Amino acid sequence: AQTVTQSQPEMSVQEAETVTLSCTYDTSESNYYLFWYKQPPSRQMILVIRQEAYKQQNATENRFSVNFQKAAKSFSLKISDSQLGDTAMYFCAFMIPYGQNFVFGPGTRLSVLP
Amino acid sequence: NAGVTQTPKFQVLKTGQSMTLQCAQDMNHNSMYWYRQDPGMGLRLIYYSASEGTTDKGEVPNGYNVSRLNKREFSLRLESAAPSQTSVYFCASSGLTGVGNTIYFGEGSWLTVV
């Protein structure tokens, strides 16, 4: 069975600074997808970024980028130039193609401080 | 573009009452899911449906039933609600679309059982 671990229950960062959220996963599969989802206080789940395991290049979306280390089974999220609107829970998720079952980590609560 | 729509958004039930949460997606996705999220916790899979006509149990299926009515709709039923089922419920869908296996979420349904 696949598992996803986020070892940082809570983090804080000053506005405009950079923060990195950690995620590790366990799987015997070679092809899979990884995601970061953001959940603001409204509770809506918002896709931040996704990564295909077969791609060596790290995904980026504006201020958000990942550091994907396949051998280490690590998938960290870096948020640059943090903004107050980045305050949210962040969930790392894992999915096997055609398995159609997403596994979520427990989440990291990020607070951006003014 | 509606995406994933779930109703109702808020519901208060008395212990022992029954209710159905409705979910519909307009993205022509094959797979649909029901998750629950308890306070301060991550998402736990209740049931999922990989395709029309099939359903499978997730991590926490006890006390729930589901129906994949057609490709668009996937309902979750609580036959005899218990206070332990107080939670936020998320419906989601995914499919082999142009953006791959990303999962899209509804806005959540807040359920309180008293």
mmCIF file of C-alpha atoms in Angstrom:
data_model
loop_
_atom_site.group_PDB
_atom_site.id
_atom_site.type_symbol
_atom_site.label_atom_id
_atom_site.label_comp_id
_atom_site.label_asym_id
_atom_site.label_seq_id
_atom_site.Cartn_x
_atom_site.Cartn_y
_atom_site.Cartn_z
ATOM 1 C CA ALA A 1 0.000 0.000 0.000
ATOM 2 C CA GLN A 2 1.124 3.512 -0.730
ATOM 3 C CA THR A 3 1.644 6.011 2.076
ATOM 4 C CA VAL A 4 2.337 9.731 2.127
ATOM 5 C CA THR A 5 4.075 11.445 5.023
ATOM 6 C CA GLN A 6 4.290 15.142 5.804
ATOM 7 C CA SER A 7 6.560 15.538 8.791
ATOM 8 C CA GLN A 8 5.811 19.216 9.501
ATOM 9 C CA PRO A 9 2.344 19.649 11.062
ATOM 10 C CA GLU A 10 2.743 23.434 11.208
ATOM 11 C CA MET A 11 5.053 26.029 9.713
ATOM 12 C CA SER A 12 5.233 29.783 9.535
ATOM 13 C CA VAL A 13 7.041 32.196 7.248
ATOM 14 C CA GLN A 14 7.386 35.936 6.981
ATOM 15 C CA GLU A 15 5.687 37.635 4.075
ATOM 16 C CA ALA A 16 7.954 37.852 0.983
ATOM 17 C CA GLU A 17 10.257 35.088 2.231
ATOM 18 C CA THR A 18 10.660 31.544 0.940
ATOM 19 C CA VAL A 19 9.420 28.391 2.641
ATOM 20 C CA THR A 20 9.752 24.698 1.812
ATOM 21 C CA LEU A 21 7.191 22.059 2.785
ATOM 22 C CA SER A 22 8.328 18.443 2.956
ATOM 23 C CA CYS A 23 6.626 15.321 1.659
ATOM 24 C CA THR A 24 7.826 11.757 1.412
ATOM 25 C CA TYR A 25 6.000 8.762 0.040
ATOM 26 C CA ASP A 26 6.368 5.046 -0.129
ATOM 27 C CA THR A 27 5.603 2.964 -3.188
ATOM 28 C CA SER A 28 6.974 0.128 -5.247
ATOM 29 C CA GLU A 29 5.527 1.567 -8.448
ATOM 30 C CA SER A 30 7.759 3.256 -11.008
ATOM 31 C CA ASN A 31 5.137 5.427 -12.675
ATOM 32 C CA TYR A 32 2.865 7.692 -10.654
ATOM 33 C CA TYR A 33 1.690 11.245 -10.156
ATOM 34 C CA LEU A 34 2.355 13.575 -7.255
ATOM 35 C CA PHE A 35 0.358 16.630 -6.288
ATOM 36 C CA TRP A 36 0.272 19.502 -3.875
ATOM 37 C CA TYR A 37 -3.151 20.812 -2.898
ATOM 38 C CA LYS A 38 -3.890 23.967 -0.947
ATOM 39 C CA GLN A 39 -6.852 24.239 1.416
ATOM 40 C CA PRO A 40 -7.514 27.797 2.653
ATOM 41 C CA PRO A 41 -9.902 28.491 5.553
ATOM 42 C CA SER A 42 -12.809 28.235 3.116
ATOM 43 C CA ARG A 43 -11.962 24.491 2.970
ATOM 44 C CA GLN A 44 -11.947 24.443 -0.802
ATOM 45 C CA MET A 45 -9.280 22.105 -2.215
ATOM 46 C CA ILE A 46 -7.171 23.873 -4.816
ATOM 47 C CA LEU A 47 -4.568 22.196 -7.002
ATOM 48 C CA VAL A 48 -1.214 23.939 -6.636
ATOM 49 C CA ILE A 49 1.112 21.802 -8.711
ATOM 50 C CA ARG A 50 1.475 18.296 -10.135
ATOM 51 C CA GLN A 51 4.437 16.153 -11.152
ATOM 52 C CA GLU A 52 4.663 13.038 -13.292
ATOM 53 C CA ALA A 53 7.213 10.579 -11.922
ATOM 54 C CA TYR A 54 8.608 9.811 -15.360
ATOM 55 C CA LYS A 55 9.569 13.450 -15.867
ATOM 56 C CA GLN A 56 12.929 14.397 -14.402
ATOM 57 C CA GLN A 57 12.289 18.115 -14.685
ATOM 58 C CA ASN A 58 10.802 19.661 -11.578
ATOM 59 C CA ALA A 59 7.385 21.250 -12.068
ATOM 60 C CA THR A 60 6.915 24.979 -11.508
ATOM 61 C CA GLU A 61 3.816 27.177 -11.343
ATOM 62 C CA ASN A 62 4.639 30.849 -10.849
ATOM 63 C CA ARG A 63 5.869 31.183 -7.237
ATOM 64 C CA PHE A 64 5.448 27.478 -6.550
ATOM 65 C CA SER A 65 8.024 24.860 -7.455
ATOM 66 C CA VAL A 66 8.836 21.342 -6.396
ATOM 67 C CA ASN A 67 12.001 19.418 -5.682
ATOM 68 C CA PHE A 68 11.270 15.887 -6.849
ATOM 69 C CA GLN A 69 13.822 13.300 -5.778
ATOM 70 C CA LYS A 70 12.549 9.982 -7.124
ATOM 71 C CA ALA A 71 15.236 7.788 -5.605
ATOM 72 C CA ALA A 72 14.676 9.319 -2.200
ATOM 73 C CA LYS A 73 10.879 9.298 -2.694
ATOM 74 C CA SER A 74 10.749 12.931 -1.735
ATOM 75 C CA PHE A 75 8.506 15.662 -3.146
ATOM 76 C CA SER A 76 8.933 19.035 -1.433
ATOM 77 C CA LEU A 77 7.090 22.240 -2.272
ATOM 78 C CA LYS A 78 8.876 25.581 -2.333
ATOM 79 C CA ILE A 79 6.864 28.774 -2.107
ATOM 80 C CA SER A 80 8.797 31.878 -3.081
ATOM 81 C CA ASP A 81 7.839 35.446 -2.198
ATOM 82 C CA SER A 82 5.234 34.206 0.272
ATOM 83 C CA GLN A 83 1.983 36.136 0.370
ATOM 84 C CA LEU A 84 -0.679 36.414 3.046
ATOM 85 C CA GLY A 85 -3.055 34.541 0.741
ATOM 86 C CA ASP A 86 -0.768 31.516 0.886
ATOM 87 C CA THR A 87 -1.917 30.880 4.447
ATOM 88 C CA ALA A 88 -3.591 27.462 4.244
ATOM 89 C CA MET A 89 -3.297 23.756 4.832
ATOM 90 C CA TYR A 90 -1.152 22.081 2.212
ATOM 91 C CA PHE A 91 -1.665 18.448 1.323
ATOM 92 C CA CYS A 92 0.725 16.251 -0.589
ATOM 93 C CA ALA A 93 -0.981 13.518 -2.619
ATOM 94 C CA PHE A 94 0.045 10.465 -4.607
ATOM 95 C CA MET A 95 -1.729 8.617 -7.361
ATOM 96 C CA ILE A 96 -1.023 5.565 -9.513
ATOM 97 C CA PRO A 97 -2.239 5.816 -13.097
ATOM 98 C CA TYR A 98 -5.302 3.668 -13.712
ATOM 99 C CA GLY A 99 -5.446 2.823 -10.020
ATOM 100 C CA GLN A 100 -7.641 5.878 -9.669
ATOM 101 C CA ASN A 101 -7.128 6.121 -5.952
ATOM 102 C CA PHE A 102 -5.456 9.175 -4.497
ATOM 103 C CA VAL A 103 -3.589 8.919 -1.210
ATOM 104 C CA PHE A 104 -3.234 12.134 0.786
ATOM 105 C CA GLY A 105 -0.752 13.072 3.460
ATOM 106 C CA PRO A 106 -1.927 14.500 6.816
ATOM 107 C CA GLY A 107 -1.213 18.070 5.770
ATOM 108 C CA THR A 108 0.996 20.980 6.828
ATOM 109 C CA ARG A 109 -0.603 24.124 8.188
ATOM 110 C CA LEU A 110 1.263 27.130 6.797
ATOM 111 C CA SER A 111 0.877 30.592 8.271
ATOM 112 C CA VAL A 112 2.279 33.591 6.409
ATOM 113 C CA LEU A 113 3.036 36.376 8.877
ATOM 114 C CA PRO A 114 2.877 40.080 7.969
ATOM 115 C CA ASN B 1 -17.750 25.991 -15.651
ATOM 116 C CA ALA B 2 -19.273 24.197 -12.664
ATOM 117 C CA GLY B 3 -16.755 21.354 -12.237
ATOM 118 C CA VAL B 4 -17.843 19.267 -9.238
ATOM 119 C CA THR B 5 -21.060 20.302 -7.528
ATOM 120 C CA GLN B 6 -22.227 18.819 -4.261
ATOM 121 C CA THR B 7 -25.352 19.447 -2.223
ATOM 122 C CA PRO B 8 -26.287 20.314 0.423
ATOM 123 C CA LYS B 9 -23.477 22.556 1.660
ATOM 124 C CA PHE B 10 -24.670 22.468 5.266
ATOM 125 C CA GLN B 11 -26.840 19.957 7.102
ATOM 126 C CA VAL B 12 -27.700 19.233 10.714
ATOM 127 C CA LEU B 13 -29.041 15.770 11.472
ATOM 128 C CA LYS B 14 -30.301 14.077 14.584
ATOM 129 C CA THR B 15 -28.762 10.767 15.567
ATOM 130 C CA GLY B 16 -30.466 7.964 13.674
ATOM 131 C CA GLN B 17 -31.715 10.097 10.802
ATOM 132 C CA SER B 18 -30.776 9.321 7.234
ATOM 133 C CA MET B 19 -29.691 11.573 4.431
ATOM 134 C CA THR B 20 -28.079 11.550 1.008
ATOM 135 C CA LEU B 21 -25.309 13.813 -0.203
ATOM 136 C CA GLN B 22 -25.523 14.452 -3.916
ATOM 137 C CA CYS B 23 -22.604 15.023 -6.245
ATOM 138 C CA ALA B 24 -22.399 15.749 -9.945
ATOM 139 C CA GLN B 25 -19.490 16.521 -12.260
ATOM 140 C CA ASP B 26 -19.601 17.984 -15.731
ATOM 141 C CA MET B 27 -16.060 17.127 -16.845
ATOM 142 C CA ASN B 28 -16.865 13.717 -18.345
ATOM 143 C CA HIS B 29 -14.642 12.048 -15.756
ATOM 144 C CA ASN B 30 -14.732 8.315 -15.243
ATOM 145 C CA SER B 31 -13.745 8.237 -11.578
ATOM 146 C CA MET B 32 -15.539 9.778 -8.648
ATOM 147 C CA TYR B 33 -14.771 9.799 -4.919
ATOM 148 C CA TRP B 34 -16.183 10.614 -1.530
ATOM 149 C CA TYR B 35 -13.789 11.771 1.193
ATOM 150 C CA ARG B 36 -14.347 12.951 4.732
ATOM 151 C CA GLN B 37 -12.207 15.444 6.575
ATOM 152 C CA ASP B 38 -12.378 15.683 10.342
ATOM 153 C CA PRO B 39 -11.158 18.795 12.171
ATOM 154 C CA GLY B 40 -7.408 19.262 11.883
ATOM 155 C CA MET B 41 -6.994 16.121 9.839
ATOM 156 C CA GLY B 42 -6.378 15.077 6.299
ATOM 157 C CA LEU B 43 -8.720 13.452 3.833
ATOM 158 C CA ARG B 44 -9.893 9.904 4.275
ATOM 159 C CA LEU B 45 -11.450 7.989 1.414
ATOM 160 C CA ILE B 46 -14.924 6.623 2.092
ATOM 161 C CA TYR B 47 -15.832 5.114 -1.296
ATOM 162 C CA TYR B 48 -14.799 5.555 -4.864
ATOM 163 C CA SER B 49 -16.135 4.625 -8.262
ATOM 164 C CA ALA B 50 -13.596 3.948 -10.987
ATOM 165 C CA SER B 51 -16.264 3.942 -13.668
ATOM 166 C CA GLU B 52 -20.003 3.969 -14.133
ATOM 167 C CA GLY B 53 -21.489 0.870 -12.570
ATOM 168 C CA THR B 54 -18.623 0.112 -10.179
ATOM 169 C CA THR B 55 -17.973 1.163 -6.597
ATOM 170 C CA ASP B 56 -15.268 0.194 -4.116
ATOM 171 C CA LYS B 57 -14.714 0.711 -0.431
ATOM 172 C CA GLY B 58 -12.067 3.092 0.733
ATOM 173 C CA GLU B 59 -10.435 3.530 4.120
ATOM 174 C CA VAL B 60 -13.557 4.350 6.175
ATOM 175 C CA PRO B 61 -16.691 2.890 4.509
ATOM 176 C CA ASN B 62 -18.617 1.778 7.608
ATOM 177 C CA GLY B 63 -21.939 3.567 8.042
ATOM 178 C CA TYR B 64 -22.103 4.728 4.429
ATOM 179 C CA ASN B 65 -23.501 3.548 1.133
ATOM 180 C CA VAL B 66 -22.938 4.951 -2.332
ATOM 181 C CA SER B 67 -24.623 4.901 -5.704
ATOM 182 C CA ARG B 68 -23.043 5.714 -9.042
ATOM 183 C CA LEU B 69 -26.253 6.779 -10.702
ATOM 184 C CA ASN B 70 -24.654 7.514 -14.071
ATOM 185 C CA LYS B 71 -21.346 8.863 -15.302
ATOM 186 C CA ARG B 72 -22.068 12.326 -13.898
ATOM 187 C CA GLU B 73 -23.549 11.544 -10.491
ATOM 188 C CA PHE B 74 -22.248 9.805 -7.378
ATOM 189 C CA SER B 75 -24.277 9.969 -4.173
ATOM 190 C CA LEU B 76 -23.340 9.164 -0.581
ATOM 191 C CA ARG B 77 -25.978 7.936 1.862
ATOM 192 C CA LEU B 78 -25.928 7.839 5.627
ATOM 193 C CA GLU B 79 -28.580 5.339 6.654
ATOM 194 C CA SER B 80 -28.518 5.993 10.399
ATOM 195 C CA ALA B 81 -26.403 9.011 11.234
ATOM 196 C CA ALA B 82 -24.116 8.952 14.276
ATOM 197 C CA PRO B 83 -22.258 11.809 15.991
ATOM 198 C CA SER B 84 -18.980 10.226 14.805
ATOM 199 C CA GLN B 85 -20.043 11.071 11.262
ATOM 200 C CA THR B 86 -19.899 14.783 11.972
ATOM 201 C CA SER B 87 -17.403 15.940 9.382
ATOM 202 C CA VAL B 88 -16.843 17.823 6.166
ATOM 203 C CA TYR B 89 -17.527 15.653 3.136
ATOM 204 C CA PHE B 90 -15.846 16.199 -0.196
ATOM 205 C CA CYS B 91 -16.872 14.761 -3.508
ATOM 206 C CA ALA B 92 -14.201 14.622 -6.196
ATOM 207 C CA SER B 93 -13.648 13.359 -9.693
ATOM 208 C CA SER B 94 -10.749 12.510 -11.958
ATOM 209 C CA GLY B 95 -10.237 11.229 -15.439
ATOM 210 C CA LEU B 96 -7.782 10.773 -18.235
ATOM 211 C CA THR B 97 -8.319 14.253 -19.573
ATOM 212 C CA GLY B 98 -5.847 16.566 -21.175
ATOM 213 C CA VAL B 99 -4.400 17.466 -17.811
ATOM 214 C CA GLY B 100 -3.925 13.843 -16.856
ATOM 215 C CA ASN B 101 -5.019 12.288 -13.620
ATOM 216 C CA THR B 102 -5.652 15.417 -11.589
ATOM 217 C CA ILE B 103 -8.422 15.140 -9.022
ATOM 218 C CA TYR B 104 -10.945 17.952 -8.779
ATOM 219 C CA PHE B 105 -12.941 18.640 -5.654
ATOM 220 C CA GLY B 106 -16.337 20.022 -4.835
ATOM 221 C CA GLU B 107 -16.646 22.766 -2.248
ATOM 222 C CA GLY B 108 -17.495 20.424 0.603
ATOM 223 C CA SER B 109 -20.582 19.598 2.642
ATOM 224 C CA TRP B 110 -20.576 20.421 6.362
ATOM 225 C CA LEU B 111 -22.514 17.741 8.228
ATOM 226 C CA THR B 112 -23.275 17.913 11.945
ATOM 227 C CA VAL B 113 -24.938 15.008 13.722
ATOM 228 C CA VAL B 114 -26.397 15.875 17.124
#
